[in-house]
Amino acid sequence: MVGSMCDGRNRTRIIVFGSDLGLLPGEDAEAVTAEAEDAAQVRYPLRVEFVSPLSELPNVSQIVLRLNRDLDDTGEVLVTVTVHGRTSNKVRIGIQP
């Protein structure tokens, strides 16, 4: 599942949800990396700004990602999240200028 939001500086963020991230006690967003890949297979790092388990579903975490400015004209990208060397399934998102 994916959602999106913008701040006052027009930096778009998306929220993705993942299950069983396997974060160790005390680990947070710094333990998680993410990237987007465009149709030409160019990869763009995404900043992981926040990670937190949902209170109602503790095995499910919300992950807030800030989109890279270079993604403005890419159309669709595939997003992955990596924790402790394990990479998620790819999520397709559409980007409109």
PDB file of N, CA, C and O in Angstrom, residues 36-44 90:
ATOM      1  N   ALA A  36      14.513   3.876  -5.982  1.00  0.00           N
ATOM      2  CA  ALA A  36      13.550   3.812  -7.081  1.00  0.00           C
ATOM      3  C   ALA A  36      14.330   3.498  -8.344  1.00  0.00           C
ATOM      4  O   ALA A  36      15.472   3.937  -8.510  1.00  0.00           O
ATOM      5  N   GLU A  37      13.710   2.744  -9.241  1.00  0.00           N
ATOM      6  CA  GLU A  37      14.338   2.396 -10.516  1.00  0.00           C
ATOM      7  C   GLU A  37      13.390   2.773 -11.639  1.00  0.00           C
ATOM      8  O   GLU A  37      12.222   2.393 -11.635  1.00  0.00           O
ATOM      9  N   ASP A  38      13.892   3.552 -12.620  1.00  0.00           N
ATOM     10  CA  ASP A  38      13.042   3.980 -13.725  1.00  0.00           C
ATOM     11  C   ASP A  38      13.066   2.955 -14.864  1.00  0.00           C
ATOM     12  O   ASP A  38      13.735   1.920 -14.768  1.00  0.00           O
ATOM     13  N   ALA A  39      12.350   3.243 -15.946  1.00  0.00           N
ATOM     14  CA  ALA A  39      12.234   2.310 -17.072  1.00  0.00           C
ATOM     15  C   ALA A  39      13.572   2.036 -17.754  1.00  0.00           C
ATOM     16  O   ALA A  39      13.766   0.968 -18.339  1.00  0.00           O
ATOM     17  N   ALA A  40      14.518   2.979 -17.655  1.00  0.00           N
ATOM     18  CA  ALA A  40      15.843   2.796 -18.248  1.00  0.00           C
ATOM     19  C   ALA A  40      16.797   2.087 -17.280  1.00  0.00           C
ATOM     20  O   ALA A  40      17.984   2.001 -17.527  1.00  0.00           O
ATOM     21  N   GLN A  41      16.262   1.603 -16.173  1.00  0.00           N
ATOM     22  CA  GLN A  41      16.994   0.902 -15.120  1.00  0.00           C
ATOM     23  C   GLN A  41      18.007   1.788 -14.397  1.00  0.00           C
ATOM     24  O   GLN A  41      18.992   1.314 -13.855  1.00  0.00           O
ATOM     25  N   VAL A  42      17.748   3.100 -14.404  1.00  0.00           N
ATOM     26  CA  VAL A  42      18.539   4.031 -13.603  1.00  0.00           C
ATOM     27  C   VAL A  42      17.981   3.985 -12.187  1.00  0.00           C
ATOM     28  O   VAL A  42      16.763   4.053 -11.991  1.00  0.00           O
ATOM     29  N   ARG A  43      18.868   3.886 -11.216  1.00  0.00           N
ATOM     30  CA  ARG A  43      18.448   3.795  -9.813  1.00  0.00           C
ATOM     31  C   ARG A  43      18.670   5.119  -9.096  1.00  0.00           C
ATOM     32  O   ARG A  43      19.677   5.789  -9.299  1.00  0.00           O
ATOM     33  N   TYR A  44      17.705   5.468  -8.251  1.00  0.00           N
ATOM     34  CA  TYR A  44      17.728   6.715  -7.503  1.00  0.00           C
ATOM     35  C   TYR A  44      17.580   6.389  -6.021  1.00  0.00           C
ATOM     36  O   TYR A  44      16.584   5.768  -5.627  1.00  0.00           O
ATOM     37  N   LYS A  90       9.066  -5.275  -5.395  1.00  0.00           N
ATOM     38  CA  LYS A  90       9.016  -3.956  -6.032  1.00  0.00           C
ATOM     39  C   LYS A  90       7.584  -3.429  -6.043  1.00  0.00           C
ATOM     40  O   LYS A  90       6.643  -4.173  -6.289  1.00  0.00           O
TER      41      LYS A  90
END
